[in-house]
XYZ file of C-alpha atoms in Angstrom:
474
model
C 67.462 114.243 86.552
C 70.567 112.041 86.243
C 72.023 109.944 89.034
C 74.839 112.260 90.070
C 72.473 115.247 90.182
C 70.277 113.141 92.473
C 73.297 112.607 94.727
C 74.117 116.316 94.823
C 70.513 117.204 95.691
C 70.343 114.576 98.424
C 73.595 115.866 99.939
C 72.258 119.426 99.984
C 69.054 118.313 101.741
C 70.443 115.762 104.217
C 74.129 116.653 104.471
C 75.167 113.022 104.334
C 77.552 110.983 102.176
C 76.784 107.588 103.741
C 75.953 104.592 101.561
C 74.547 101.516 103.294
C 74.915 98.107 101.719
C 71.772 95.973 101.785
C 73.460 92.557 101.774
C 71.225 90.366 103.941
C 73.017 87.472 105.573
C 70.218 85.751 107.426
C 69.011 82.328 108.431
C 66.026 81.249 106.362
C 63.542 79.096 108.261
C 62.144 76.051 106.453
C 58.631 77.442 106.774
C 57.493 80.796 105.478
C 58.373 82.862 102.437
C 62.067 83.462 101.712
C 61.180 86.649 99.848
C 59.169 87.999 102.779
C 61.891 87.110 105.305
C 64.564 88.969 103.331
C 62.277 91.915 102.616
C 61.274 92.264 106.278
C 64.975 92.290 107.225
C 65.736 95.030 104.679
C 62.584 97.003 105.508
C 63.634 97.321 109.146
C 67.088 98.597 108.155
C 65.707 101.115 105.642
C 63.124 102.467 108.086
C 65.778 103.018 110.760
C 68.584 104.382 108.555
C 66.935 106.378 105.734
C 67.393 109.690 107.548
C 71.189 109.316 107.503
C 71.597 107.680 104.108
C 72.732 109.218 100.838
C 72.055 106.020 98.887
C 71.585 102.265 99.310
C 73.676 99.592 97.613
C 72.185 96.079 97.438
C 74.630 93.447 96.177
C 72.662 91.296 93.756
C 74.514 88.096 94.745
C 72.844 88.082 98.161
C 69.473 87.818 96.389
C 70.367 85.602 93.432
C 71.547 82.867 95.818
C 67.885 82.272 96.738
C 66.677 82.026 93.150
C 63.348 83.535 92.174
C 62.407 84.146 95.820
C 65.570 86.188 96.313
C 64.891 88.209 93.167
C 61.359 88.891 94.390
C 62.826 90.101 97.701
C 65.146 92.449 95.813
C 62.256 93.799 93.740
C 60.168 94.443 96.865
C 63.146 96.110 98.562
C 63.838 98.419 95.619
C 60.180 99.419 95.500
C 60.157 100.175 99.235
C 63.218 102.445 99.224
C 61.999 106.094 99.228
C 62.078 107.638 95.765
C 64.367 110.478 96.869
C 67.111 108.016 97.912
C 69.173 106.766 94.950
C 70.029 103.069 94.599
C 73.304 101.584 93.323
C 72.858 97.950 92.263
C 76.148 96.214 92.994
C 76.146 93.735 90.098
C 79.712 94.065 88.691
C 78.438 93.260 85.193
C 80.766 92.840 82.219
C 80.161 91.643 78.666
C 79.874 92.963 75.125
C 77.316 93.389 72.374
C 73.755 92.218 72.904
C 74.691 90.539 76.183
C 75.833 93.844 77.664
C 72.662 95.515 76.374
C 70.593 92.812 78.055
C 72.435 93.310 81.343
C 71.834 97.072 81.120
C 68.132 96.531 80.410
C 67.906 94.202 83.411
C 69.612 96.616 85.816
C 68.039 99.858 84.629
C 64.878 98.691 82.865
C 63.631 95.866 85.081
C 65.111 96.635 88.492
C 65.045 100.408 87.832
C 68.306 100.957 89.709
C 69.791 104.463 89.512
C 73.372 103.245 89.122
C 75.383 100.044 88.768
C 78.885 98.702 89.405
C 80.698 97.410 86.310
C 83.835 95.370 85.645
C 85.752 97.301 82.940
C 88.126 94.445 82.054
C 86.578 93.979 78.594
C 87.024 97.626 77.645
C 84.813 100.476 76.481
C 82.320 98.398 74.498
C 81.366 96.501 77.667
C 80.511 99.816 79.367
C 78.804 101.728 76.545
C 75.420 99.912 76.663
C 75.041 101.117 80.257
C 76.133 104.657 79.367
C 73.380 104.740 76.742
C 70.926 105.048 79.631
C 71.644 108.764 79.940
C 70.047 109.385 83.328
C 71.851 106.509 85.047
C 75.250 106.210 86.738
C 78.063 103.689 86.341
C 80.865 102.867 88.794
C 83.841 101.051 87.253
C 85.792 98.660 89.471
C 89.132 100.383 89.927
C 90.860 99.478 93.213
C 88.766 96.946 95.113
C 88.864 96.352 98.873
C 89.951 92.687 98.928
C 93.584 91.918 99.925
C 94.339 89.943 96.748
C 93.303 92.799 94.446
C 96.896 94.028 94.174
C 97.857 90.941 92.141
C 96.176 92.474 89.095
C 95.221 96.044 89.956
C 98.776 97.063 90.915
C 100.324 95.740 87.698
C 102.404 98.383 85.921
C 100.974 99.101 82.474
C 102.002 100.927 79.288
C 99.832 101.364 76.183
C 102.672 102.700 74.039
C 106.411 102.147 74.061
C 108.210 104.901 75.926
C 105.260 105.790 78.167
C 105.823 106.127 81.876
C 104.370 102.948 83.436
C 101.390 103.379 85.746
C 99.402 101.003 87.896
C 96.430 99.375 86.210
C 93.898 100.851 88.626
C 95.139 104.368 87.809
C 94.582 103.673 84.103
C 91.027 102.502 84.874
C 90.392 105.718 86.829
C 91.525 107.774 83.845
C 89.336 105.689 81.526
C 86.284 106.374 83.695
C 86.983 110.086 83.643
C 87.486 110.042 79.862
C 84.137 108.299 79.337
C 82.310 111.292 80.726
C 80.541 112.647 83.818
C 78.082 109.734 84.039
C 80.902 107.566 85.378
C 82.303 106.994 88.823
C 84.845 104.485 90.104
C 85.095 101.971 92.929
C 88.158 102.585 95.115
C 88.753 100.743 98.377
C 87.897 102.796 101.432
C 90.414 100.717 103.373
C 93.309 101.833 101.138
C 94.038 105.536 101.840
C 97.070 105.551 99.541
C 95.029 104.422 96.519
C 92.307 106.958 97.330
C 94.921 109.727 97.392
C 96.492 108.519 94.151
C 93.170 108.371 92.311
C 92.003 111.742 93.600
C 95.308 113.288 92.474
C 94.807 112.209 88.839
C 90.994 112.517 88.773
C 90.075 115.554 90.909
C 86.377 115.561 89.940
C 85.343 111.910 89.599
C 82.839 110.338 92.004
C 84.337 107.538 94.131
C 82.335 104.670 95.625
C 84.445 103.563 98.606
C 83.616 100.126 100.098
C 85.703 98.468 102.803
C 84.668 100.764 105.678
C 84.159 99.132 109.055
C 84.426 95.343 108.978
C 87.175 95.406 106.320
C 89.322 97.836 108.280
C 88.671 101.142 106.522
C 87.799 104.277 108.489
C 85.473 107.127 107.581
C 88.188 109.637 108.424
C 90.737 108.132 106.037
C 88.185 107.734 103.255
C 86.917 111.316 103.489
C 90.271 113.028 103.988
C 91.936 111.157 101.148
C 89.038 110.664 98.754
C 86.664 113.621 99.020
C 86.857 116.444 96.509
C 87.783 119.981 97.555
C 84.058 120.771 97.851
C 83.614 117.961 100.393
C 81.670 115.786 97.952
C 82.710 113.271 95.309
C 83.019 110.275 97.621
C 80.454 107.730 98.812
C 81.787 105.718 101.779
C 80.043 102.330 101.961
C 79.301 100.586 105.250
C 77.584 97.207 105.308
C 78.009 94.763 108.189
C 78.798 97.328 110.899
C 75.346 98.821 110.313
C 73.000 96.086 109.084
C 74.226 93.520 111.639
C 74.121 95.958 114.561
C 71.398 95.566 117.184
C 70.400 99.190 116.483
C 71.087 99.953 112.778
C 69.646 103.459 113.063
C 71.944 104.428 115.914
C 74.967 102.978 114.150
C 74.081 104.781 110.890
C 73.817 108.042 112.843
C 77.286 107.428 114.319
C 78.772 106.966 110.845
C 76.884 110.038 109.584
C 78.365 112.101 112.417
C 81.821 110.643 111.757
C 81.530 111.857 108.151
C 80.756 115.372 109.400
C 83.799 115.339 111.684
C 86.019 114.054 108.881
C 84.841 116.845 106.571
C 85.662 119.398 109.289
C 89.052 117.777 109.693
C 89.640 118.069 105.954
C 88.782 121.790 106.117
C 91.264 122.264 108.964
C 93.974 120.653 106.855
C 93.345 123.145 104.074
C 93.189 126.209 106.357
C 96.164 125.240 108.544
C 98.542 124.776 105.647
C 99.332 121.307 107.003
C 99.462 118.725 104.261
C 97.184 115.688 104.355
C 100.286 113.563 104.786
C 101.409 115.541 107.849
C 97.977 115.429 109.456
C 97.640 111.721 108.737
C 100.964 111.085 110.447
C 99.956 113.151 113.462
C 96.649 111.290 113.813
C 98.345 107.911 113.478
C 100.894 108.794 116.156
C 98.036 109.872 118.424
C 96.300 106.527 117.931
C 99.550 104.638 118.588
C 99.858 106.473 121.904
C 96.207 105.885 122.810
C 96.642 102.167 122.118
C 99.450 101.976 124.695
C 102.295 101.470 122.218
C 104.228 104.395 123.761
C 104.376 104.702 127.533
C 106.032 107.120 129.927
C 107.424 105.856 133.262
C 110.410 103.812 134.383
C 111.200 100.697 132.375
C 114.078 98.216 132.379
C 115.406 97.618 128.873
C 116.942 94.404 127.539
C 120.371 95.972 128.088
C 119.567 96.480 131.780
C 119.401 100.271 131.418
C 116.482 102.178 132.909
C 114.439 104.127 130.359
C 111.867 106.895 131.050
C 109.735 105.647 128.160
C 108.877 102.356 126.478
C 107.819 101.503 122.927
C 105.814 98.332 122.346
C 104.444 98.002 118.804
C 103.646 94.335 119.453
C 100.379 95.609 120.930
C 99.230 96.396 117.382
C 98.147 92.776 116.908
C 95.195 93.463 119.235
C 93.789 96.173 116.937
C 93.501 94.989 113.303
C 92.348 98.406 112.084
C 95.306 100.213 113.656
C 97.671 97.498 112.425
C 96.336 98.073 108.918
C 96.920 101.827 109.192
C 100.478 101.293 110.413
C 101.020 98.960 107.450
C 99.821 101.806 105.177
C 102.522 104.006 106.691
C 105.165 101.404 105.869
C 103.765 101.093 102.335
C 104.388 104.806 101.773
C 108.060 104.301 102.564
C 108.303 101.103 100.536
C 106.665 102.534 97.388
C 109.828 104.036 95.791
C 112.126 101.144 96.785
C 113.103 98.323 94.460
C 112.917 94.829 95.982
C 111.512 91.339 95.430
C 110.524 90.379 98.982
C 109.915 91.821 102.419
C 112.181 90.424 105.159
C 110.648 90.992 108.607
C 112.856 90.837 111.699
C 111.217 88.617 114.333
C 109.318 88.934 116.515
C 107.729 92.378 116.686
C 107.786 93.150 112.965
C 106.388 89.830 111.689
C 102.704 90.843 112.143
C 103.423 94.235 110.563
C 105.317 92.583 107.709
C 102.371 90.264 107.107
C 99.937 93.210 107.038
C 102.202 95.028 104.578
C 102.380 92.056 102.222
C 98.616 91.536 102.326
C 98.306 95.086 100.996
C 101.087 94.998 98.411
C 100.699 91.389 97.280
C 104.455 90.853 97.709
C 105.949 87.782 99.422
C 107.535 87.822 102.877
C 110.375 85.937 104.534
C 112.004 86.257 107.926
C 115.409 85.193 109.266
C 115.419 82.753 112.164
C 117.275 84.490 114.999
C 119.077 82.630 116.362
C 119.189 79.987 113.638
C 117.385 76.879 114.920
C 118.923 73.435 114.558
C 115.672 71.530 115.079
C 113.048 70.964 112.394
C 114.248 71.851 108.907
C 117.140 73.867 110.289
C 116.516 76.491 107.601
C 118.110 79.872 108.409
C 115.188 81.697 106.747
C 111.476 80.896 106.808
C 109.710 81.397 103.479
C 110.673 80.976 99.836
C 113.458 83.002 98.242
C 116.127 82.815 95.544
C 119.779 83.699 95.970
C 120.574 87.040 94.375
C 117.165 88.597 95.082
C 116.953 92.028 96.678
C 114.948 92.083 99.902
C 113.915 95.037 102.022
C 114.376 94.640 105.769
C 111.407 95.658 107.959
C 111.408 96.214 111.726
C 109.362 98.137 114.284
C 112.046 100.601 115.442
C 115.759 101.238 115.524
C 118.045 102.431 118.296
C 121.404 101.104 117.122
C 122.537 99.674 113.798
C 124.292 96.751 115.440
C 120.905 95.512 116.640
C 120.078 94.653 113.004
C 123.448 93.054 112.280
C 122.327 89.518 113.107
C 119.422 89.657 110.649
C 121.687 91.123 107.966
C 124.225 88.368 108.550
C 121.624 85.597 108.134
C 120.122 87.119 104.977
C 123.423 87.925 103.317
C 124.810 84.495 104.132
C 122.008 83.138 101.922
C 123.182 85.431 99.060
C 120.267 87.868 99.448
C 120.883 91.544 98.722
C 119.844 93.972 101.479
C 120.138 97.700 100.792
C 117.270 99.216 102.805
C 115.723 98.999 106.261
C 112.221 100.384 106.872
C 111.063 101.059 110.441
C 108.126 102.843 112.023
C 110.110 104.696 114.713
C 113.661 106.034 114.619
C 114.781 106.314 118.224
C 117.842 108.520 117.572
C 120.540 109.265 114.994
C 122.928 106.529 116.086
C 121.154 103.728 114.228
C 121.137 105.582 110.912
C 124.875 106.253 111.087
C 125.750 102.699 112.085
C 123.610 101.197 109.323
C 125.636 103.113 106.750
C 128.651 101.018 107.804
C 126.666 97.933 106.764
C 125.754 99.487 103.404
C 122.090 99.876 104.437
C 119.914 102.996 104.074
C 117.375 103.697 106.827
C 113.799 104.814 106.053
C 111.754 105.790 109.140
C 108.130 106.877 109.282
C 108.486 108.944 112.460
C 110.891 109.821 115.267
C 110.797 109.943 119.052
C 110.803 113.734 118.833
C 107.643 113.769 116.681
C 105.938 111.361 119.072
C 106.852 113.563 122.050
C 105.397 116.631 120.309
C 102.062 114.851 119.841
C 102.190 113.464 123.391
C 102.702 116.977 124.733
C 99.699 118.287 122.759
C 97.652 115.440 124.283
C 98.813 116.490 127.784
C 100.235 113.001 128.133
C 103.600 114.026 129.594
C 104.731 116.452 132.308
C 107.617 118.910 131.946
C 109.687 116.791 134.342
C 109.000 113.628 132.325
C 109.825 115.433 129.100
C 113.160 116.590 130.548
C 113.976 113.053 131.713
C 113.231 111.659 128.236
C 115.305 114.316 126.469
C 118.210 113.785 128.909
C 118.014 110.030 128.299
C 118.022 110.480 124.530
C 120.989 112.860 124.727
C 122.933 110.323 126.770
């Protein structure tokens, strides 16, 4: 029985897709056996979580750091894991020739792991020695969960002149698929856009999705964007949120149940005719409302006018996961645009701009409004070169003139600004006024869409809705 058949069988029996990382981060006392301490730690987690686990994924680095004692702990752990639960050894091996064969023999022969993670940078010959173990599985690093991954993995590549360029991680995904059914890929569970992109070009491949929990990824996003049509094909990985919890079993059960809900949500998308993109937007708007970023009441605006609602996206800084998801929404809008830098309008959009750039790997600047005379006196914070095209980013837009000051500062420094990307478009006035400045508006959502979701949530009365619509009309 090969590895992926093992997975399918385990899913049928337990109905779970959850992978738990066994990466012990513990304090080793000066007395006692290091191997026993690590093993006891892992044993407790396995005993409490096995019922909800599709497979375990020990990262070999957490054992190698302790030398032979750490290796002994890994060996004891692998022996203790129930035979019916597959094991992915997270080793990220890469080499060629006899060295690669030796690595494969170590992973599959000595440790008897069922699958392994591999770095495909050296090409097919670095992978083949592992594929020669016919009953084993291989997961090629494709789009990893660390923020700096975009520096290399998002590079546009062409093998032949005249080809349409594609991101490097997409080419790796296609390579894995071409190598045969014994291959899967590693795609960040905290990057829904990359999961969608990979699933679009590789509808059948198995995806190992780390980055859930502590790194900001959610089970819902991973399942909805990465699972196959049959509800399988993805293995969401959770590490710290489970193994460091006071009750690992309870936490594993919560993630297991979250997977079930996400699969039901994915079915609803298919049956309702609503696209994944539409449902994702609706869910994000709902979370924005729940976080208090949109409030109904009576509020005094900067202009002195009274408003029946208030938008405050600055609250996003208190929820890193939600901030990351909002940044994903901006990234969707930014993807087709051509620019060298992101220019965030202070103050509200600076945290969002930072989150965007951590995902895309692109640099950020922001205009100082008003320009300060103290310190360096620079009109723009951050590095830039005259003549570069920058994309302006802000939280929302009501009127185009509200962005004029930022445009003036940027253009005075010979920067080209053609586009403004915002999360919320408050009305049509801003879009029309921006055209007079030669700027095109790109908005993720509108007040009307937010009100529709708010109404479904029973978060607004008919009287409040009328007051908001009257205010917007005025």
